[in-house]
């Protein structure tokens, strides 16, 4: 038996920031209760649980976090895809609902992180010893290549961060809620040229929760359902001609999602992309087909991704300002899209969006999801 | 940076034998170990067993070119924990004639002189001494001092 469309019926967050006195179970529980309240459901309605998380949390985190909410015997699965863990968890929950196996599933994303620069791939000790593997370095090299190919300027990347910080002022869940000028961003400490400190996302504690339901079940609830109409995930594809700038086949996944949802990039009214470092927004809006390759820098510079622009991007402040507790980030992106599509985003509300897109990248993997009302 | 030039008179060993060997006939220059697919001809670095281009199992080890061009780079101003370099330092992706990209430091030039497209050649750098007093070497790339005319003997 098929369940028809998949709906998001509840979203919730624990604020992002530093919460040394709270355990991940506390963060996850608060986000989950907010999402259940938002959905008008209780935990006993949830038939399957998925947890997105990345580091420092030990074995069986999902069982512990969901166990805080009740002991109802549901299956709980831990999902890890680096910074894209909870969006991938949402895809698994959606697959399960679409298959007809369950009618209500919940995703929780959690993370508690230490301060400082993350080191990917600890097994690559040769590269680590020589300082070759820093994450801002990887984005900086992609940025430099983009500058070489298209004439993109450091100011274009910095503008992304100015815009993100401006949006986050209106997001009570965001880690940084202070506006920054272009000069402040450009003149902050250089990390990996052209990326300065204020163009790097912070490390964060936080949690997100997303409740999904079958269309039939969603129609019984009071909230306006937001439909998750297409989703696709992938890993890098070997291309001998063009080494890609991004972490996965975003462009290919976007085409799949547009086709499956019968939409085009022009239909997208609000978008969340992976801006762990400011160049990410510029690469990604090109890969998602909103602008041609090389046009991302000028598009951002001219305000195209502002809340009032042609394509509002990262309206909640993005990873740069909302914060990036890795396991929670995908769920937070989805939370913002759902609030925008319902018209509940308050001072940062985009004018009447009908289609929202999420692009969430983890190290070596990427997810693209389309939402519609 | 804290890494040093190789002293040619001293015995040396590669930091990672899976990535490169030292060509003693050439004075201990590092030679990157590439992996070539006998079916489709693509080269890979570092080591792979299975060709991602055609799926062939069993790639052949080949020496990669010593010279290449800077494909992209960044000047890093912060040293990650555990690294032996000193900031600022240049991280680059070097494009070799075999169409492989190699991550490497760029040494022997001021960071602000590095450009995309710049011609570079491999060079050894000393990272430490081992228990037997031998120099442990890594590879880096440096600008080619004289233009491409010279041939290696
Ligand atoms: Zn092959």
CSV table of N, CA, C and O in Angstrom, one decimal, chain B residues 50-153:
chain,number,residue,atom,x,y,z
B,50,UNK,N,41.1,-0.1,-8.0
B,50,UNK,CA,40.0,-0.2,-9.0
B,50,UNK,C,39.9,1.2,-9.8
B,50,UNK,O,39.8,2.2,-9.1
B,51,UNK,N,39.8,1.1,-11.1
B,51,UNK,CA,39.7,2.3,-11.9
B,51,UNK,C,38.3,2.9,-11.8
B,51,UNK,O,37.3,2.2,-12.1
B,52,UNK,N,38.1,4.1,-11.3
B,52,UNK,CA,36.8,4.7,-11.2
B,52,UNK,C,36.2,5.1,-12.6
B,52,UNK,O,35.1,5.4,-12.7
B,53,UNK,N,37.1,5.1,-13.6
B,53,UNK,CA,36.7,5.5,-15.0
B,53,UNK,C,36.0,4.3,-15.6
B,53,UNK,O,34.9,4.4,-16.2
B,54,UNK,N,36.6,3.1,-15.6
B,54,UNK,CA,36.1,2.0,-16.3
B,54,UNK,C,35.8,0.7,-15.5
B,54,UNK,O,35.3,-0.3,-15.9
B,55,UNK,N,36.3,0.8,-14.2
B,55,UNK,CA,36.0,-0.4,-13.3
B,55,UNK,C,37.1,-1.5,-13.4
B,55,UNK,O,37.0,-2.5,-12.6
B,56,UNK,N,38.1,-1.3,-14.2
B,56,UNK,CA,39.2,-2.3,-14.3
B,56,UNK,C,39.8,-2.5,-12.9
B,56,UNK,O,40.1,-1.5,-12.2
B,57,UNK,N,40.0,-3.7,-12.5
B,57,UNK,CA,40.7,-4.1,-11.3
B,57,UNK,C,42.1,-4.4,-11.5
B,57,UNK,O,42.5,-5.2,-12.3
B,58,UNK,N,43.0,-3.7,-10.8
B,58,UNK,CA,44.4,-3.9,-10.9
B,58,UNK,C,45.1,-2.8,-11.7
B,58,UNK,O,45.5,-3.0,-12.9
B,59,UNK,N,45.4,-1.7,-11.1
B,59,UNK,CA,46.0,-0.6,-11.8
B,59,UNK,C,47.6,-0.8,-11.7
B,59,UNK,O,48.0,-1.4,-10.7
B,60,UNK,N,48.3,-0.2,-12.6
B,60,UNK,CA,49.7,-0.3,-12.7
B,60,UNK,C,50.4,0.9,-12.0
B,60,UNK,O,50.1,2.0,-12.3
B,61,UNK,N,51.4,0.6,-11.2
B,61,UNK,CA,52.2,1.7,-10.6
B,61,UNK,C,53.1,2.3,-11.7
B,61,UNK,O,53.8,1.6,-12.4
B,62,UNK,N,53.1,3.7,-11.8
B,62,UNK,CA,53.9,4.4,-12.7
B,62,UNK,C,54.5,5.6,-12.0
B,62,UNK,O,53.9,6.2,-11.1
B,63,UNK,N,55.7,6.1,-12.5
B,63,UNK,CA,56.2,7.3,-12.0
B,63,UNK,C,55.4,8.5,-12.6
B,63,UNK,O,55.2,8.5,-13.8
B,64,UNK,N,55.1,9.5,-11.8
B,64,UNK,CA,54.4,10.6,-12.3
B,64,UNK,C,55.4,11.7,-12.6
B,64,UNK,O,56.5,11.7,-12.1
B,65,UNK,N,55.0,12.7,-13.5
B,65,UNK,CA,55.9,13.8,-13.9
B,65,UNK,C,56.3,14.6,-12.7
B,65,UNK,O,55.6,14.7,-11.7
B,66,UNK,N,57.5,15.2,-12.8
B,66,UNK,CA,58.0,16.0,-11.7
B,66,UNK,C,57.6,17.4,-11.8
B,66,UNK,O,57.7,18.2,-10.9
B,67,UNK,N,57.1,17.8,-13.0
B,67,UNK,CA,56.6,19.2,-13.1
B,67,UNK,C,55.1,19.2,-13.4
B,67,UNK,O,54.5,18.3,-14.0
B,68,UNK,N,54.5,20.3,-13.0
B,68,UNK,CA,53.1,20.5,-13.2
B,68,UNK,C,52.8,22.0,-13.1
B,68,UNK,O,53.7,22.9,-13.1
B,69,UNK,N,51.5,22.3,-13.1
B,69,UNK,CA,51.1,23.7,-13.0
B,69,UNK,C,50.1,23.8,-11.8
B,69,UNK,O,49.4,22.9,-11.4
B,70,UNK,N,50.2,25.0,-11.2
B,70,UNK,CA,49.2,25.3,-10.0
B,70,UNK,C,47.8,25.3,-10.6
B,70,UNK,O,47.5,26.2,-11.5
B,71,UNK,N,46.9,24.4,-10.2
B,71,UNK,CA,45.5,24.4,-10.6
B,71,UNK,C,44.7,25.4,-9.8
B,71,UNK,O,43.9,26.1,-10.2
B,72,UNK,N,45.0,25.3,-8.5
B,72,UNK,CA,44.4,26.4,-7.5
B,72,UNK,C,45.3,26.3,-6.3
B,72,UNK,O,46.1,25.4,-6.1
B,73,UNK,N,45.1,27.3,-5.4
B,73,UNK,CA,45.9,27.4,-4.2
B,73,UNK,C,45.2,28.3,-3.2
B,73,UNK,O,44.2,29.0,-3.5
B,74,UNK,N,45.7,28.2,-2.0
B,74,UNK,CA,45.3,29.2,-1.0
B,74,UNK,C,46.5,29.5,-0.1
B,74,UNK,O,47.4,28.6,0.1
B,75,UNK,N,46.5,30.7,0.5
B,75,UNK,CA,47.5,31.0,1.5
B,75,UNK,C,46.8,30.8,2.9
B,75,UNK,O,45.9,31.5,3.2
B,76,UNK,N,47.3,29.8,3.6
B,76,UNK,CA,46.7,29.4,4.9
B,76,UNK,C,47.4,30.3,6.0
B,76,UNK,O,48.6,30.3,6.0
B,77,UNK,N,46.6,30.9,6.8
B,77,UNK,CA,47.1,31.8,7.9
B,77,UNK,C,47.0,31.2,9.2
B,77,UNK,O,47.3,31.8,10.2
B,78,UNK,N,46.5,29.9,9.3
B,78,UNK,CA,46.3,29.3,10.6
B,78,UNK,C,46.7,27.9,10.5
B,78,UNK,O,46.4,27.2,9.5
B,79,UNK,N,47.5,27.4,11.4
B,79,UNK,CA,48.1,26.0,11.3
B,79,UNK,C,47.2,25.1,12.1
B,79,UNK,O,46.9,25.3,13.3
B,80,UNK,N,46.7,24.0,11.5
B,80,UNK,CA,45.8,23.1,12.2
B,80,UNK,C,46.6,22.3,13.2
B,80,UNK,O,47.8,22.1,13.1
B,81,UNK,N,45.9,21.8,14.3
B,81,UNK,CA,46.6,21.1,15.3
B,81,UNK,C,47.4,19.9,14.7
B,81,UNK,O,46.9,19.2,13.9
B,82,UNK,N,48.6,19.7,15.2
B,82,UNK,CA,49.4,18.5,14.7
B,82,UNK,C,50.2,18.8,13.5
B,82,UNK,O,51.0,17.9,13.1
B,83,UNK,N,50.0,19.9,12.8
B,83,UNK,CA,50.8,20.1,11.6
B,83,UNK,C,52.1,20.8,11.9
B,83,UNK,O,52.2,21.5,12.9
B,84,UNK,N,53.1,20.5,11.1
B,84,UNK,CA,54.5,21.0,11.4
B,84,UNK,C,54.8,22.3,10.6
B,84,UNK,O,55.9,22.8,10.8
B,85,UNK,N,53.9,22.8,9.8
B,85,UNK,CA,54.2,24.0,9.0
B,85,UNK,C,54.0,25.3,9.9
B,85,UNK,O,53.5,25.2,11.0
B,86,UNK,N,54.5,26.4,9.4
B,86,UNK,CA,54.3,27.7,10.1
B,86,UNK,C,53.6,28.6,9.2
B,86,UNK,O,53.9,28.7,8.0
B,87,UNK,N,52.6,29.3,9.7
B,87,UNK,CA,51.8,30.2,8.9
B,87,UNK,C,52.6,31.5,8.6
B,87,UNK,O,53.4,31.9,9.4
B,88,UNK,N,52.3,32.2,7.5
B,88,UNK,CA,51.5,31.7,6.4
B,88,UNK,C,52.2,30.7,5.5
B,88,UNK,O,53.4,30.8,5.4
B,89,UNK,N,51.4,29.8,5.0
B,89,UNK,CA,51.9,28.8,4.1
B,89,UNK,C,51.0,28.5,2.9
B,89,UNK,O,49.8,28.8,3.1
B,90,UNK,N,51.5,28.0,1.8
B,90,UNK,CA,50.6,27.9,0.6
B,90,UNK,C,50.3,26.4,0.4
B,90,UNK,O,51.1,25.5,0.4
B,91,UNK,N,49.0,26.1,0.4
B,91,UNK,CA,48.4,24.8,0.0
B,91,UNK,C,48.0,24.9,-1.4
B,91,UNK,O,47.3,25.9,-1.8
B,92,UNK,N,48.3,23.9,-2.3
B,92,UNK,CA,47.9,24.0,-3.7
B,92,UNK,C,47.4,22.7,-4.2
B,92,UNK,O,47.7,21.6,-3.6
B,93,UNK,N,46.7,22.7,-5.3
B,93,UNK,CA,46.4,21.5,-6.0
B,93,UNK,C,47.2,21.7,-7.3
B,93,UNK,O,47.1,22.7,-8.0
B,94,UNK,N,48.1,20.7,-7.5
B,94,UNK,CA,49.0,20.8,-8.7
B,94,UNK,C,48.5,19.9,-9.8
B,94,UNK,O,48.2,18.7,-9.5
B,95,UNK,N,48.3,20.4,-11.0
B,95,UNK,CA,47.9,19.6,-12.1
B,95,UNK,C,49.1,19.1,-12.9
B,95,UNK,O,49.9,19.8,-13.3
B,96,UNK,N,49.2,17.7,-12.9
B,96,UNK,CA,50.3,17.1,-13.6
B,96,UNK,C,49.9,16.8,-15.1
B,96,UNK,O,48.7,16.7,-15.4
B,97,UNK,N,50.9,16.6,-15.9
B,97,UNK,CA,50.6,16.3,-17.3
B,97,UNK,C,49.7,15.0,-17.5
B,97,UNK,O,49.0,14.8,-18.5
B,98,UNK,N,49.8,14.1,-16.5
B,98,UNK,CA,49.0,12.9,-16.6
B,98,UNK,C,47.5,13.1,-16.2
B,98,UNK,O,46.7,12.2,-16.0
B,99,UNK,N,47.1,14.4,-16.0
B,99,UNK,CA,45.8,14.8,-15.7
B,99,UNK,C,45.4,14.3,-14.3
B,99,UNK,O,44.3,13.9,-14.1
B,100,UNK,N,46.3,14.4,-13.4
B,100,UNK,CA,45.9,14.2,-12.0
B,100,UNK,C,46.2,15.4,-11.2
B,100,UNK,O,47.1,16.2,-11.5
B,101,UNK,N,45.4,15.6,-10.1
B,101,UNK,CA,45.6,16.7,-9.2
B,101,UNK,C,46.2,16.2,-7.9
B,101,UNK,O,45.8,15.2,-7.4
B,102,UNK,N,47.3,16.9,-7.5
B,102,UNK,CA,48.0,16.5,-6.3
B,102,UNK,C,48.0,17.6,-5.3
B,102,UNK,O,48.3,18.8,-5.6
B,103,UNK,N,47.6,17.3,-4.1
B,103,UNK,CA,47.6,18.3,-3.0
B,103,UNK,C,49.1,18.5,-2.5
B,103,UNK,O,49.7,17.5,-2.2
B,104,UNK,N,49.5,19.7,-2.4
B,104,UNK,CA,50.9,19.9,-2.0
B,104,UNK,C,51.1,21.2,-1.4
B,104,UNK,O,50.4,22.2,-1.7
B,105,UNK,N,52.2,21.4,-0.6
B,105,UNK,CA,52.7,22.7,-0.2
B,105,UNK,C,53.4,23.3,-1.4
B,105,UNK,O,53.9,22.5,-2.2
B,106,UNK,N,53.5,24.6,-1.4
B,106,UNK,CA,54.4,25.3,-2.3
B,106,UNK,C,55.5,26.0,-1.5
B,106,UNK,O,55.1,26.7,-0.6
B,107,UNK,N,56.7,25.7,-1.8
B,107,UNK,CA,57.8,26.2,-1.0
B,107,UNK,C,58.7,27.1,-2.0
B,107,UNK,O,58.5,27.1,-3.2
B,108,UNK,N,59.7,27.6,-1.4
B,108,UNK,CA,60.8,28.4,-2.1
B,108,UNK,C,60.2,29.6,-2.9
B,108,UNK,O,60.7,30.0,-3.9
B,109,UNK,N,59.1,30.2,-2.4
B,109,UNK,CA,58.7,31.4,-2.9
B,109,UNK,C,57.8,32.1,-1.9
B,109,UNK,O,57.2,31.5,-1.1
B,110,UNK,N,57.7,33.4,-2.1
B,110,UNK,CA,56.8,34.2,-1.2
B,110,UNK,C,55.4,33.8,-1.5
B,110,UNK,O,55.0,33.7,-2.7
B,111,UNK,N,54.5,33.6,-0.5
B,111,UNK,CA,53.1,33.2,-0.7
B,111,UNK,C,52.4,34.0,-1.8
B,111,UNK,O,51.7,33.5,-2.6
B,112,UNK,N,52.6,35.3,-1.7
B,112,UNK,CA,51.9,36.2,-2.6
B,112,UNK,C,52.4,36.2,-4.0
B,112,UNK,O,51.7,36.7,-4.9
B,113,UNK,N,53.5,35.4,-4.3
B,113,UNK,CA,53.9,35.3,-5.7
B,113,UNK,C,53.3,34.1,-6.4
B,113,UNK,O,53.4,34.0,-7.6
B,114,UNK,N,52.6,33.3,-5.7
B,114,UNK,CA,51.9,32.1,-6.3
B,114,UNK,C,50.8,32.5,-7.2
B,114,UNK,O,50.0,33.4,-6.8
B,115,UNK,N,50.6,31.9,-8.3
B,115,UNK,CA,49.5,32.2,-9.2
B,115,UNK,C,49.0,30.9,-9.8
B,115,UNK,O,49.7,29.9,-9.9
B,116,UNK,N,47.7,30.9,-10.1
B,116,UNK,CA,47.1,29.8,-10.9
B,116,UNK,C,47.8,29.7,-12.2
B,116,UNK,O,48.0,30.7,-12.9
B,117,UNK,N,48.2,28.5,-12.6
B,117,UNK,CA,48.9,28.3,-13.9
B,117,UNK,C,50.4,28.4,-13.8
B,117,UNK,O,51.1,28.0,-14.8
B,118,UNK,N,50.9,28.8,-12.7
B,118,UNK,CA,52.4,28.8,-12.5
B,118,UNK,C,53.0,27.5,-12.6
B,118,UNK,O,52.5,26.5,-12.1
B,119,UNK,N,54.2,27.4,-13.3
B,119,UNK,CA,54.9,26.1,-13.5
B,119,UNK,C,55.7,25.8,-12.2
B,119,UNK,O,56.4,26.7,-11.7
B,120,UNK,N,55.5,24.6,-11.7
B,120,UNK,CA,56.2,24.2,-10.5
B,120,UNK,C,56.8,22.8,-10.7
B,120,UNK,O,56.4,22.0,-11.6
B,121,UNK,N,57.8,22.5,-9.8
B,121,UNK,CA,58.5,21.2,-9.9
B,121,UNK,C,58.6,20.6,-8.5
B,121,UNK,O,58.6,21.4,-7.5
B,122,UNK,N,58.6,19.3,-8.4
B,122,UNK,CA,58.6,18.7,-7.1
B,122,UNK,C,60.0,18.9,-6.4
B,122,UNK,O,61.0,19.0,-7.1
B,123,UNK,N,59.9,18.9,-5.1
B,123,UNK,CA,61.2,19.1,-4.3
B,123,UNK,C,61.0,18.5,-3.0
B,123,UNK,O,59.9,18.4,-2.5
B,124,UNK,N,62.1,17.9,-2.4
B,124,UNK,CA,62.0,17.3,-1.1
B,124,UNK,C,62.0,18.3,0.0
B,124,UNK,O,62.7,19.3,-0.1
B,125,UNK,N,61.3,18.0,1.1
B,125,UNK,CA,61.4,18.8,2.3
B,125,UNK,C,61.5,17.9,3.5
B,125,UNK,O,60.9,16.8,3.5
B,126,UNK,N,62.4,18.3,4.4
B,126,UNK,CA,62.6,17.5,5.6
B,126,UNK,C,61.6,17.8,6.7
B,126,UNK,O,61.3,18.9,7.0
B,127,UNK,N,61.0,16.7,7.2
B,127,UNK,CA,60.0,16.9,8.2
B,127,UNK,C,60.5,16.5,9.6
B,127,UNK,O,60.1,17.1,10.6
B,128,UNK,N,61.5,15.6,9.7
B,128,UNK,CA,62.1,15.2,11.0
B,128,UNK,C,63.2,14.3,10.7
B,128,UNK,O,63.5,14.0,9.6
B,129,UNK,N,63.9,13.8,11.8
B,129,UNK,CA,64.8,12.7,11.6
B,129,UNK,C,64.2,11.5,12.3
B,129,UNK,O,63.5,11.6,13.3
B,130,UNK,N,64.6,10.3,11.7
B,130,UNK,CA,64.1,9.1,12.4
B,130,UNK,C,65.1,8.6,13.4
B,130,UNK,O,66.1,9.2,13.7
B,131,UNK,N,64.8,7.4,14.0
B,131,UNK,CA,65.6,6.9,15.2
B,131,UNK,C,67.0,6.6,14.7
B,131,UNK,O,68.0,6.7,15.5
B,132,UNK,N,67.2,6.3,13.4
B,132,UNK,CA,68.6,6.1,12.9
B,132,UNK,C,69.3,7.3,12.4
B,132,UNK,O,70.3,7.2,11.8
B,133,UNK,N,68.7,8.4,12.7
B,133,UNK,CA,69.4,9.7,12.3
B,133,UNK,C,69.2,10.0,10.8
B,133,UNK,O,69.8,10.9,10.3
B,134,UNK,N,68.3,9.3,10.1
B,134,UNK,CA,68.1,9.6,8.7
B,134,UNK,C,67.0,10.7,8.6
B,134,UNK,O,66.1,10.8,9.4
B,135,UNK,N,67.1,11.5,7.5
B,135,UNK,CA,66.1,12.6,7.3
B,135,UNK,C,64.8,11.9,6.8
B,135,UNK,O,64.9,11.1,5.8
B,136,UNK,N,63.7,12.3,7.4
B,136,UNK,CA,62.4,11.8,6.8
B,136,UNK,C,61.9,12.9,5.9
B,136,UNK,O,61.8,14.1,6.4
B,137,UNK,N,61.6,12.6,4.7
B,137,UNK,CA,61.3,13.6,3.7
B,137,UNK,C,59.8,13.5,3.2
B,137,UNK,O,59.3,12.4,3.1
B,138,UNK,N,59.3,14.7,3.0
B,138,UNK,CA,58.0,14.8,2.3
B,138,UNK,C,58.3,15.4,1.0
B,138,UNK,O,59.4,15.8,0.7
B,139,UNK,N,57.2,15.5,0.2
B,139,UNK,CA,57.4,16.3,-1.1
B,139,UNK,C,56.7,17.6,-1.0
B,139,UNK,O,55.7,17.7,-0.3
B,140,UNK,N,57.2,18.6,-1.8
B,140,UNK,CA,56.5,19.8,-2.0
B,140,UNK,C,56.7,20.2,-3.4
B,140,UNK,O,57.4,19.5,-4.1
B,141,UNK,N,56.1,21.3,-3.9
B,141,UNK,CA,56.4,21.8,-5.2
B,141,UNK,C,56.9,23.2,-5.0
B,141,UNK,O,56.6,23.9,-4.1
B,142,UNK,N,57.8,23.6,-6.0
B,142,UNK,CA,58.4,25.0,-5.9
B,142,UNK,C,58.3,25.5,-7.3
B,142,UNK,O,58.3,24.8,-8.3
B,143,UNK,N,58.4,26.8,-7.5
B,143,UNK,CA,58.4,27.4,-8.8
B,143,UNK,C,59.5,26.9,-9.6
B,143,UNK,O,60.6,26.7,-9.1
B,144,UNK,N,59.3,26.7,-10.9
B,144,UNK,CA,60.4,26.3,-11.8
B,144,UNK,C,61.2,27.6,-12.1
B,144,UNK,O,60.7,28.6,-12.5
B,145,UNK,N,62.5,27.5,-11.7
B,145,UNK,CA,63.4,28.7,-11.8
B,145,UNK,C,63.7,29.1,-13.2
B,145,UNK,O,63.5,30.2,-13.6
B,146,UNK,N,64.1,28.1,-14.0
B,146,UNK,CA,64.4,28.4,-15.4
B,146,UNK,C,63.2,27.9,-16.3
B,146,UNK,O,62.7,26.8,-16.0
B,147,UNK,N,62.9,28.6,-17.3
B,147,UNK,CA,61.8,28.1,-18.2
B,147,UNK,C,62.1,26.8,-18.8
B,147,UNK,O,63.2,26.3,-18.9
B,148,UNK,N,61.0,26.2,-19.4
B,148,UNK,CA,60.9,24.8,-19.6
B,148,UNK,C,62.0,24.2,-20.6
B,148,UNK,O,62.0,23.0,-20.8
B,149,UNK,N,62.9,25.0,-21.2
B,149,UNK,CA,63.7,24.5,-22.2
B,149,UNK,C,64.6,23.3,-21.8
B,149,UNK,O,64.8,22.3,-22.5
B,150,UNK,N,65.2,23.4,-20.6
B,150,UNK,CA,66.2,22.4,-20.1
B,150,UNK,C,65.5,21.0,-20.1
B,150,UNK,O,64.4,20.8,-19.8
B,151,UNK,N,66.4,20.0,-20.4
B,151,UNK,CA,65.9,18.6,-20.4
B,151,UNK,C,66.6,17.9,-19.3
B,151,UNK,O,67.8,18.2,-19.0
B,152,UNK,N,65.9,17.0,-18.6
B,152,UNK,CA,66.6,16.3,-17.5
B,152,UNK,C,67.5,15.2,-18.1
B,152,UNK,O,67.1,14.5,-19.1
B,153,UNK,N,68.7,15.0,-17.6
B,153,UNK,CA,69.6,14.0,-18.2
B,153,UNK,C,69.3,12.7,-17.5
B,153,UNK,O,68.9,12.6,-16.4
